[in-house]
Amino acid sequence: MALPRKSVWSFLLLLVLALFLAACAGGGGSDDSSGSSEDGAAPADGEAAQGGDLILAVLSDASSLDPHGANDVPSSVIQANIFETLVNRDENNEIIPGLAESWEPIDELTWSFKLREDVTFHDGEPFNAEAVKANLDRIRDESLASPRFNLYEMITDVEVIGDYEVQIKTEYAFSPLLAHLSHAGGGMISPASIEADYEAVAGGADPFSVVSANPIGTGFFKFESWEPGSEIRLSKNEDYWDTPANVDTVTFRVVPDSQVRAADLETGNVHIIDPVQPNEVARIENSGSASIVQQQSASIAYLGFNAQKAPFDDPLVRQAISYAIDREAIISGIYDGVGTVAKGPVAPGIFGYTEDVESIEYDMDQARALLEEAGLADGFTTSIWTNDNPQRQSIAVLVQEALAELNIEVSIEVMEFGSYIERTASGDHDMFILGWSNSTGDADYTLYPLFHSASLGNPGNRTFYENPEFDALLDEARRATEASEREELYAEAQAMLAEDAPMAYLLHQDYLVGVADAVSGFEINAAGIYQLRNVSINQ
């Protein structure tokens, strides 16, 4: 039976109202934020869609949400959304304003920074010169042993000149200071949080634990919750001093299984997955619902040796194993051709990178000769540690098979990422597979944390390589003011590393991230940090 005209119009009005309310509530669950665009029109040109819950499925959980208390990419990815630095770097690696509006050198040892006056922390505390001093003093507090200490150890004093002006003094003229201040480790934390953390440490708590449990910065997202091993949730900072983020919330789900991540992306349960395995690229590109964002990285994937543990305390043994690794086979067989063979630890595009390094290439005969020279022609028994990263596990198997040809019996131990970082920092391993991402664009931030004796353990030097001559080169490069002189010193340092072989340099991998078609504005930089502020979900 046909409805009266008045009833029809009433029904349509209710239907429109219901659809409107549903759209306003979108993003509250996985069904509402599936990334499907077929239920609604895209926003007008130049106007970003607002709202929704952006869901990312990632391989590893953060180890700490305190920017002064962690030294790994999974942690930095989260921190970069909560905290901000004094300066930033653009896509051309140029320094641009952040929380500092402007800066200038006063003399060769002193920089002056003028700060923004309209910024508050998430807890309402003002951002000012005192906050900058509190942060830089904390990260350099040797009693706390921050893994970011080496980024700022050259700073001797932070002086408050006015409410919004601060001067930073260094022990020597340090050319990459601005680049280091752009690093996530220089993220500004609420002074109230810093004070609470110090009070907790005085009471016997672990350093950085209070800030990590409730991180408070000035960023475009605020911390909401963390279920370790499961998910981290952030919400939009409505009072952000600049243009706010578009989405209401961001949820980082820990999904170790790559196939599960890919299936979640295809079915709309998540919007972004990282990493995508190279052999999954075609599947995602042909899914009709998502595509791949590929970014050349500033990272190095490597097999590290414990240089303080026999037989890896012998450079001949380290060289032999480096010669036994077929890097081209790793790239073609494990990474489906996505990546570049590494000649050394510094990635192309980083200041200080050089082609003029005699790299170790695959040569089993040379590997056997070196082992014989080291008195180990009959081989030995050892182990490789790695984390829950399928590509690293595959590399471990390939190395295991290659070393079997040299009578070296290798066992493989796989562990969760947080435990892996902690245990490799303690130096109990023989060999391990890991990576390093350069977040400053300067060779200092690869060479100093990975190889300087001042960085043993958690700051980055997990090979426990110590060489006074190498240290002296890096120290001199830090003090050099001419770019050409620094480049020469870094080239010499990389040649020394090729000879000492504290690690087998494997490849510079491209980042592969799966992104739903309904998502716009997503980028990942060369350091592997997601750019989420301009992301929209077009439902």
Coordinates of C-alpha atoms in Angstrom, one line a residue:
M1 CA 0.0 0.0 0.0
A2 CA 1.3 3.4 -0.9
L3 CA 2.2 5.8 1.9
P4 CA 0.6 9.3 2.0
R5 CA 2.8 12.1 0.6
K6 CA 3.2 13.6 4.1
S7 CA 4.5 10.3 5.4
V8 CA 6.9 9.9 2.6
W9 CA 8.5 13.3 3.2
S10 CA 8.6 12.5 7.0
F11 CA 10.4 9.2 6.2
L12 CA 12.9 10.8 3.9
L13 CA 13.6 13.6 6.5
L14 CA 14.3 11.0 9.2
L15 CA 16.5 9.0 6.8
V16 CA 18.6 12.1 5.9
L17 CA 18.9 13.0 9.6
A18 CA 20.0 9.4 10.5
L19 CA 22.6 9.5 7.7
F20 CA 23.9 12.8 9.0
L21 CA 24.2 11.6 12.6
A22 CA 26.0 8.4 11.4
A23 CA 28.5 10.5 9.4
C24 CA 29.1 12.7 12.5
A25 CA 29.8 9.6 14.6
G26 CA 32.1 8.0 12.0
G27 CA 35.4 6.7 13.2
G28 CA 34.2 5.3 16.4
G29 CA 34.9 1.7 15.3
S30 CA 36.6 -0.3 12.6
D31 CA 33.4 -0.5 10.5
D32 CA 32.9 3.3 10.5
S33 CA 36.6 3.9 9.5
S34 CA 37.1 1.1 7.1
G35 CA 38.4 3.5 4.4
S36 CA 35.6 2.8 2.0
S37 CA 34.8 5.8 -0.1
E38 CA 31.8 4.4 -1.9
D39 CA 29.3 5.6 0.7
G40 CA 30.0 9.3 0.5
A41 CA 31.3 12.0 -1.7
A42 CA 34.8 13.3 -1.5
P43 CA 35.3 16.7 0.0
A44 CA 35.5 19.7 -2.2
D45 CA 38.9 20.5 -3.9
G46 CA 41.3 22.0 -1.5
E47 CA 39.2 21.1 1.6
A48 CA 40.5 18.2 3.7
A49 CA 37.9 15.8 5.2
Q50 CA 37.7 16.1 8.9
G51 CA 37.2 13.5 11.7
G52 CA 37.4 9.7 12.0
D53 CA 39.7 7.3 13.7
L54 CA 42.8 6.6 11.7
I55 CA 44.0 3.0 12.3
L56 CA 47.5 1.8 11.6
A57 CA 48.7 -1.8 11.9
V58 CA 52.4 -1.8 12.6
L59 CA 55.0 -4.6 13.2
S60 CA 56.5 -3.5 16.5
D61 CA 55.3 -1.7 19.6
A62 CA 57.2 1.3 21.0
S63 CA 59.8 0.7 23.7
S64 CA 59.2 4.1 25.4
L65 CA 57.1 7.2 24.7
D66 CA 59.6 9.5 26.4
P67 CA 61.6 11.1 23.5
H68 CA 64.6 11.3 25.9
G69 CA 64.3 7.6 26.8
A70 CA 64.2 5.6 23.6
N71 CA 66.4 5.2 20.6
D72 CA 64.3 3.2 18.1
V73 CA 62.1 4.0 15.1
P74 CA 58.9 2.4 16.5
S75 CA 59.1 4.7 19.5
S76 CA 60.0 7.8 17.4
V77 CA 57.1 7.2 15.1
I78 CA 54.7 7.7 18.1
Q79 CA 56.7 10.5 19.8
A80 CA 56.8 12.6 16.6
N81 CA 53.0 13.1 16.9
I82 CA 53.0 14.1 20.6
F83 CA 56.1 16.2 20.8
E84 CA 57.7 18.9 18.8
T85 CA 61.2 20.1 18.3
L86 CA 62.7 23.6 18.1
V87 CA 63.4 23.3 14.4
N88 CA 62.2 20.9 11.6
R89 CA 63.6 19.7 8.3
D90 CA 61.7 20.0 5.0
E91 CA 61.7 17.5 2.1
N92 CA 65.0 19.1 0.8
N93 CA 66.7 18.5 4.2
E94 CA 66.6 22.3 4.9
I95 CA 66.1 23.5 8.4
I96 CA 62.8 25.3 8.9
P97 CA 61.0 26.8 12.0
G98 CA 59.4 24.6 14.6
L99 CA 58.8 25.7 18.2
A100 CA 61.5 28.3 17.5
E101 CA 60.5 31.1 15.1
S102 CA 64.0 32.2 14.3
W103 CA 67.7 31.6 15.3
E104 CA 71.1 33.1 14.7
P105 CA 74.7 32.4 15.7
I106 CA 76.0 34.9 18.3
D107 CA 79.5 33.5 17.9
E108 CA 81.1 30.2 16.9
L109 CA 80.0 28.6 20.2
T110 CA 76.6 30.3 20.8
W111 CA 73.2 30.2 19.1
S112 CA 70.2 32.3 20.0
F113 CA 66.7 31.0 19.5
K114 CA 63.5 33.2 19.5
L115 CA 60.6 31.0 20.6
R116 CA 56.9 31.0 19.6
E117 CA 54.8 32.8 22.2
D118 CA 51.4 31.1 21.5
V119 CA 52.2 27.5 22.4
T120 CA 51.1 25.5 25.4
F121 CA 51.7 21.9 26.4
H122 CA 48.8 19.4 26.5
D123 CA 48.6 19.9 30.3
G124 CA 48.2 23.7 30.0
E125 CA 51.8 24.4 31.0
P126 CA 53.3 27.3 28.9
F127 CA 56.0 26.6 26.4
N128 CA 58.8 29.0 27.0
A129 CA 62.6 29.4 27.4
E130 CA 62.5 27.7 30.9
A131 CA 60.8 24.7 29.3
V132 CA 63.6 24.5 26.6
K133 CA 66.3 24.7 29.3
A134 CA 64.5 22.0 31.4
N135 CA 64.4 19.6 28.5
L136 CA 68.0 20.1 27.2
D137 CA 69.4 20.0 30.8
R138 CA 67.5 16.7 31.3
I139 CA 68.7 15.0 28.2
R140 CA 72.3 15.8 29.1
D141 CA 71.9 14.7 32.7
E142 CA 74.4 11.9 32.9
S143 CA 72.8 10.4 36.0
L144 CA 69.8 9.5 33.8
A145 CA 71.9 7.9 31.0
S146 CA 69.6 9.0 28.1
P147 CA 70.2 7.0 25.0
R148 CA 69.8 10.4 23.1
F149 CA 72.7 11.9 25.2
N150 CA 75.2 11.8 22.3
L151 CA 73.0 14.0 20.2
Y152 CA 73.5 16.9 22.6
E153 CA 76.6 16.2 24.7
M154 CA 78.5 19.0 23.0
I155 CA 76.1 21.5 24.7
T156 CA 77.7 23.1 27.7
D157 CA 75.0 25.6 28.8
V158 CA 71.4 26.6 28.0
E159 CA 70.8 30.2 29.2
V160 CA 67.4 31.8 29.5
I161 CA 67.6 35.3 28.1
G162 CA 63.9 36.2 28.3
D163 CA 60.6 34.4 28.5
Y164 CA 60.8 33.5 24.8
E165 CA 64.5 33.7 24.0
V166 CA 67.2 31.1 24.8
Q167 CA 70.9 30.8 24.1
I168 CA 72.6 27.4 23.5
K169 CA 76.3 27.2 24.1
T170 CA 78.5 24.4 22.8
E171 CA 81.9 23.2 23.9
Y172 CA 83.2 23.6 20.3
A173 CA 81.8 24.9 17.0
F174 CA 79.4 22.1 16.1
S175 CA 78.1 22.4 12.6
P176 CA 75.2 19.9 12.7
L177 CA 73.6 21.4 15.9
L178 CA 70.5 22.6 14.1
A179 CA 70.1 19.2 12.4
H180 CA 70.4 17.5 15.8
L181 CA 67.8 19.8 17.3
S182 CA 65.4 18.7 14.6
H183 CA 65.7 15.1 15.8
A184 CA 62.8 13.5 17.7
G185 CA 65.1 13.1 20.7
G186 CA 64.9 16.9 21.1
G187 CA 61.1 16.8 21.5
M188 CA 59.9 19.2 24.2
I189 CA 58.2 17.7 27.2
S190 CA 56.0 19.5 29.7
P191 CA 58.2 20.8 32.6
A192 CA 55.7 19.4 35.1
S193 CA 56.2 15.9 33.6
I194 CA 59.9 16.3 33.8
E195 CA 59.7 17.3 37.5
A196 CA 57.3 14.3 38.2
D197 CA 59.8 12.0 36.5
Y198 CA 62.7 13.3 38.6
E199 CA 60.6 12.8 41.8
A200 CA 59.8 9.3 40.8
V201 CA 63.5 8.5 40.1
A202 CA 64.4 9.9 43.5
G203 CA 61.9 7.4 44.9
G204 CA 63.5 4.5 43.1
A205 CA 61.6 4.4 39.8
D206 CA 63.3 3.9 36.5
P207 CA 64.3 7.1 34.6
F208 CA 61.9 8.1 31.9
S209 CA 59.1 5.8 33.2
V210 CA 56.7 8.5 34.3
V211 CA 56.9 10.5 31.1
S212 CA 56.6 7.3 29.0
A213 CA 53.4 6.3 30.8
N214 CA 51.8 9.7 30.3
P215 CA 53.7 11.7 27.6
I216 CA 52.8 15.4 27.4
G217 CA 54.1 17.6 24.6
T218 CA 52.9 20.4 22.4
G219 CA 52.1 18.3 19.3
F220 CA 49.0 18.1 17.1
F221 CA 48.0 14.8 18.8
K222 CA 47.7 14.1 22.5
F223 CA 48.3 10.8 24.3
E224 CA 45.2 8.8 25.3
S225 CA 46.2 5.2 26.2
W226 CA 48.8 2.5 25.7
E227 CA 48.2 -1.2 26.1
P228 CA 51.8 -2.6 25.7
G229 CA 52.0 -5.2 23.0
S230 CA 48.6 -4.3 21.7
E231 CA 47.9 -0.7 20.8
I232 CA 48.6 3.0 21.4
R233 CA 45.8 5.6 21.0
L234 CA 46.2 9.4 20.4
S235 CA 43.6 12.1 20.0
K236 CA 43.5 15.4 18.2
N237 CA 44.8 18.4 20.0
E238 CA 42.0 20.8 19.6
D239 CA 44.1 23.6 21.1
Y240 CA 47.1 23.1 18.8
W241 CA 48.9 26.4 18.1
D242 CA 49.0 25.8 14.3
T243 CA 46.5 24.2 12.0
P244 CA 45.1 21.2 13.8
A245 CA 45.2 17.6 12.5
N246 CA 42.2 16.4 10.4
V247 CA 41.4 13.1 12.1
D248 CA 39.9 12.8 15.6
T249 CA 42.1 9.9 16.8
V250 CA 45.0 7.8 15.7
T251 CA 45.3 4.1 16.8
F252 CA 48.5 2.2 16.3
R253 CA 47.8 -1.5 16.5
V254 CA 50.6 -4.0 17.0
V255 CA 50.1 -6.7 14.4
P256 CA 53.3 -8.8 14.0
D257 CA 52.0 -11.0 11.2
S258 CA 52.5 -9.4 7.8
Q259 CA 49.7 -11.4 6.1
V260 CA 47.3 -10.4 8.8
R261 CA 48.2 -6.7 8.3
A262 CA 47.7 -7.1 4.5
A263 CA 44.3 -8.8 5.0
D264 CA 43.2 -6.1 7.5
L265 CA 44.0 -3.4 4.9
E266 CA 42.1 -5.2 2.2
T267 CA 39.1 -5.7 4.3
G268 CA 39.0 -2.2 5.6
N269 CA 39.8 -3.0 9.2
V270 CA 42.8 -0.6 9.1
H271 CA 43.8 2.3 7.0
I272 CA 47.6 2.0 6.9
I273 CA 50.0 -0.9 7.3
D274 CA 53.7 -0.9 7.9
P275 CA 55.8 -2.6 6.8
V276 CA 54.6 -4.2 3.6
Q277 CA 56.6 -7.2 2.6
P278 CA 58.0 -6.8 -1.0
N279 CA 56.2 -9.9 -2.2
E280 CA 52.9 -8.4 -1.0
V281 CA 53.2 -5.2 -3.1
A282 CA 51.4 -6.6 -6.2
R283 CA 48.6 -8.0 -4.1
I284 CA 47.9 -4.7 -2.4
E285 CA 48.3 -2.7 -5.6
N286 CA 45.8 -5.0 -7.3
S287 CA 43.4 -5.1 -4.4
G288 CA 41.2 -2.2 -5.7
S289 CA 41.1 -0.7 -2.2
A290 CA 44.7 0.3 -1.4
S291 CA 48.1 1.2 -2.8
I292 CA 51.7 1.3 -1.9
V293 CA 53.7 4.4 -0.7
Q294 CA 57.3 3.8 -1.4
Q295 CA 60.1 6.0 0.1
Q296 CA 63.8 5.7 -0.3
S297 CA 65.2 5.5 3.2
A298 CA 68.2 7.0 5.0
S299 CA 68.6 3.7 6.8
I300 CA 71.1 0.9 6.9
A301 CA 70.3 -2.8 7.5
Y302 CA 73.2 -4.7 8.9
L303 CA 74.6 -7.9 10.5
G304 CA 76.4 -6.7 13.6
F305 CA 79.3 -8.6 15.4
N306 CA 80.1 -8.3 19.1
A307 CA 83.6 -7.0 18.7
Q308 CA 84.4 -7.6 22.4
K309 CA 83.6 -11.3 22.3
A310 CA 85.7 -14.1 20.8
P311 CA 86.1 -14.9 18.0
F312 CA 84.5 -11.6 16.7
D313 CA 87.2 -9.6 18.5
D314 CA 89.4 -10.5 15.5
P315 CA 88.8 -8.3 12.5
L316 CA 89.8 -11.2 10.2
V317 CA 86.8 -13.2 11.4
R318 CA 84.5 -10.2 10.9
Q319 CA 85.8 -9.7 7.4
A320 CA 85.4 -13.3 6.6
I321 CA 81.8 -13.4 7.5
S322 CA 81.2 -10.2 5.6
Y323 CA 82.7 -11.7 2.5
A324 CA 80.4 -14.8 2.9
I325 CA 77.2 -12.8 2.6
D326 CA 75.6 -12.4 -0.8
R327 CA 73.9 -9.0 -0.6
E328 CA 72.5 -9.2 -4.1
A329 CA 70.8 -12.5 -3.2
I330 CA 69.3 -10.8 -0.1
I331 CA 67.9 -7.9 -2.1
S332 CA 66.5 -10.1 -4.9
G333 CA 65.4 -13.0 -2.8
I334 CA 64.1 -11.4 0.4
Y335 CA 63.3 -7.9 -0.7
D336 CA 62.1 -8.6 -4.2
G337 CA 64.7 -6.1 -5.6
V338 CA 63.5 -3.2 -3.3
G339 CA 66.7 -1.7 -1.9
T340 CA 70.3 -0.8 -2.7
V341 CA 73.4 -2.7 -1.8
A342 CA 75.2 -0.9 1.1
K343 CA 78.9 -0.1 0.6
G344 CA 79.0 1.2 4.2
P345 CA 76.8 2.4 7.0
V346 CA 76.0 5.9 5.6
A347 CA 73.1 6.0 3.1
P348 CA 73.2 7.9 -0.2
G349 CA 71.8 11.4 0.2
I350 CA 73.2 11.9 3.7
F351 CA 75.8 14.6 4.1
G352 CA 79.1 12.8 4.4
Y353 CA 78.2 9.8 2.2
T354 CA 81.0 8.8 -0.2
E355 CA 81.2 6.3 -3.1
D356 CA 85.0 6.1 -2.6
V357 CA 85.0 3.2 -0.2
E358 CA 86.4 -0.2 -1.1
S359 CA 83.4 -2.3 0.1
I360 CA 83.4 -6.0 1.0
E361 CA 81.7 -8.0 -1.7
Y362 CA 80.6 -11.6 -1.9
D363 CA 83.6 -13.9 -2.2
M364 CA 83.6 -17.3 -0.5
D365 CA 87.2 -18.0 -1.4
Q366 CA 88.3 -14.9 0.3
A367 CA 86.1 -15.7 3.3
R368 CA 87.8 -19.2 3.7
A369 CA 91.3 -17.6 3.3
L370 CA 90.6 -15.1 6.0
L371 CA 89.2 -17.7 8.4
E372 CA 92.3 -19.9 7.8
E373 CA 94.5 -16.8 8.5
A374 CA 92.6 -16.3 11.7
G375 CA 93.3 -20.0 12.7
L376 CA 89.6 -21.0 12.4
A377 CA 89.6 -23.0 9.2
D378 CA 87.7 -25.7 11.1
G379 CA 85.0 -23.2 12.0
F380 CA 83.2 -22.7 15.3
T381 CA 79.8 -22.5 16.9
T382 CA 77.9 -19.2 17.3
S383 CA 74.5 -17.6 17.2
I384 CA 72.5 -14.9 15.5
W385 CA 69.9 -12.8 17.3
T386 CA 67.1 -11.0 15.5
N387 CA 63.6 -9.7 16.3
D388 CA 60.1 -10.5 15.1
N389 CA 60.8 -9.0 11.6
P390 CA 60.3 -11.6 8.9
Q391 CA 62.9 -10.1 6.5
R392 CA 65.5 -10.1 9.3
Q393 CA 64.6 -13.7 10.1
S394 CA 65.0 -14.6 6.4
I395 CA 68.4 -12.9 6.4
A396 CA 69.4 -14.9 9.5
V397 CA 68.6 -18.1 7.7
L398 CA 70.5 -17.1 4.6
V399 CA 73.6 -16.2 6.7
Q400 CA 73.2 -19.4 8.6
E401 CA 73.3 -21.4 5.3
A402 CA 76.2 -19.4 4.0
L403 CA 78.3 -19.8 7.1
A404 CA 77.7 -23.6 7.2
E405 CA 79.9 -23.7 4.0
L406 CA 82.7 -22.3 6.2
N407 CA 82.1 -24.9 9.0
I408 CA 80.5 -22.3 11.2
E409 CA 77.5 -23.7 13.0
V410 CA 74.9 -21.0 13.6
S411 CA 71.8 -21.1 15.8
I412 CA 69.1 -18.4 15.4
E413 CA 67.2 -16.8 18.3
V414 CA 64.1 -14.6 17.6
M415 CA 62.7 -12.3 20.2
E416 CA 60.1 -9.5 20.7
F417 CA 61.5 -6.1 19.6
G418 CA 61.5 -4.5 23.1
S419 CA 63.4 -7.4 24.6
Y420 CA 65.7 -7.5 21.6
I421 CA 66.7 -3.9 22.0
E422 CA 67.3 -4.3 25.7
R423 CA 69.4 -7.5 25.4
T424 CA 71.5 -6.3 22.5
A425 CA 72.3 -3.2 24.5
S426 CA 73.7 -5.4 27.3
G427 CA 76.2 -7.0 25.0
D428 CA 75.4 -10.7 25.6
H429 CA 75.0 -11.5 21.9
D430 CA 77.4 -12.9 19.3
M431 CA 75.9 -11.7 16.1
F432 CA 72.6 -9.8 15.5
I433 CA 70.6 -8.3 12.7
L434 CA 69.3 -4.7 13.1
G435 CA 69.0 -1.4 11.3
W436 CA 69.6 2.2 11.9
S437 CA 67.8 5.2 10.5
N438 CA 69.4 8.6 10.1
S439 CA 67.0 11.3 11.3
T440 CA 69.3 14.3 10.9
G441 CA 70.6 14.1 7.3
D442 CA 74.2 14.2 8.6
A443 CA 76.7 11.4 8.7
D444 CA 77.5 12.3 12.3
Y445 CA 74.2 10.7 13.4
T446 CA 75.0 7.4 11.8
L447 CA 78.7 7.1 12.6
Y448 CA 78.8 8.5 16.1
P449 CA 76.0 6.5 17.7
L450 CA 76.8 3.3 15.8
F451 CA 80.6 3.2 16.2
H452 CA 82.0 5.8 18.7
S453 CA 83.1 4.3 22.0
A454 CA 81.0 6.9 23.9
S455 CA 77.9 5.2 22.4
L456 CA 78.4 1.7 23.6
G457 CA 75.1 -0.2 24.2
N458 CA 71.8 1.5 24.3
P459 CA 72.8 4.8 22.5
G460 CA 73.5 2.6 19.4
N461 CA 76.9 1.0 19.4
R462 CA 75.7 -2.6 19.9
T463 CA 78.7 -4.0 18.2
F464 CA 80.8 -2.6 21.1
Y465 CA 83.4 -1.5 18.6
E466 CA 86.1 0.6 20.1
N467 CA 88.9 2.3 18.1
P468 CA 90.6 5.4 19.5
E469 CA 91.7 6.4 16.0
F470 CA 88.2 6.2 14.7
D471 CA 86.9 8.2 17.7
A472 CA 89.4 10.9 17.0
L473 CA 88.2 11.2 13.4
L474 CA 84.6 11.7 14.5
D475 CA 85.5 14.1 17.3
E476 CA 87.5 16.1 14.7
A477 CA 84.6 16.1 12.3
R478 CA 82.3 17.4 15.0
R479 CA 84.7 20.3 15.5
A480 CA 85.3 21.1 11.9
T481 CA 83.5 24.1 10.5
E482 CA 84.2 23.7 6.8
A483 CA 81.9 21.2 5.0
S484 CA 84.7 20.0 2.8
E485 CA 86.8 19.2 5.8
R486 CA 84.0 17.3 7.4
E487 CA 83.4 15.3 4.2
E488 CA 87.1 14.3 4.1
L489 CA 87.1 13.1 7.7
Y490 CA 83.9 11.1 7.2
A491 CA 85.3 9.5 4.1
E492 CA 88.4 8.5 6.1
A493 CA 86.2 7.2 8.9
Q494 CA 84.2 5.0 6.5
A495 CA 87.4 3.6 5.0
M496 CA 88.5 2.6 8.4
L497 CA 85.1 0.9 9.1
A498 CA 85.5 -1.1 5.8
E499 CA 88.8 -2.4 7.1
D500 CA 87.7 -3.1 10.7
A501 CA 84.3 -4.5 9.6
P502 CA 82.4 -4.2 13.0
M503 CA 79.3 -5.1 11.0
A504 CA 78.4 -6.5 7.6
Y505 CA 76.6 -3.7 5.8
L506 CA 73.7 -5.2 3.9
L507 CA 71.4 -2.8 2.2
H508 CA 69.6 0.5 2.2
Q509 CA 66.0 -0.6 2.1
D510 CA 63.1 1.4 0.7
Y511 CA 60.1 1.8 3.0
L512 CA 56.9 0.2 1.7
V513 CA 53.7 1.3 3.4
G514 CA 50.2 0.1 2.4
V515 CA 47.6 2.9 2.4
A516 CA 43.8 2.6 1.9
D517 CA 42.5 4.5 -1.1
A518 CA 40.2 6.5 1.2
V519 CA 43.2 8.0 2.9
S520 CA 44.8 11.1 1.6
G521 CA 47.7 13.3 2.8
F522 CA 49.9 10.4 4.2
E523 CA 53.6 10.6 3.8
I524 CA 56.6 8.9 5.3
N525 CA 60.0 10.6 5.4
A526 CA 63.4 9.1 4.7
A527 CA 63.9 8.4 8.5
G528 CA 60.8 6.2 8.5
I529 CA 58.6 8.7 10.5
Y530 CA 55.0 8.9 9.5
Q531 CA 53.6 12.4 8.7
L532 CA 50.0 12.2 10.0
R533 CA 49.0 15.8 10.7
N534 CA 47.5 16.3 7.1
V535 CA 46.0 12.8 6.8
S536 CA 42.3 12.7 6.0
I537 CA 39.8 9.8 5.7
N538 CA 37.5 10.5 2.8
Q539 CA 34.4 8.4 3.6

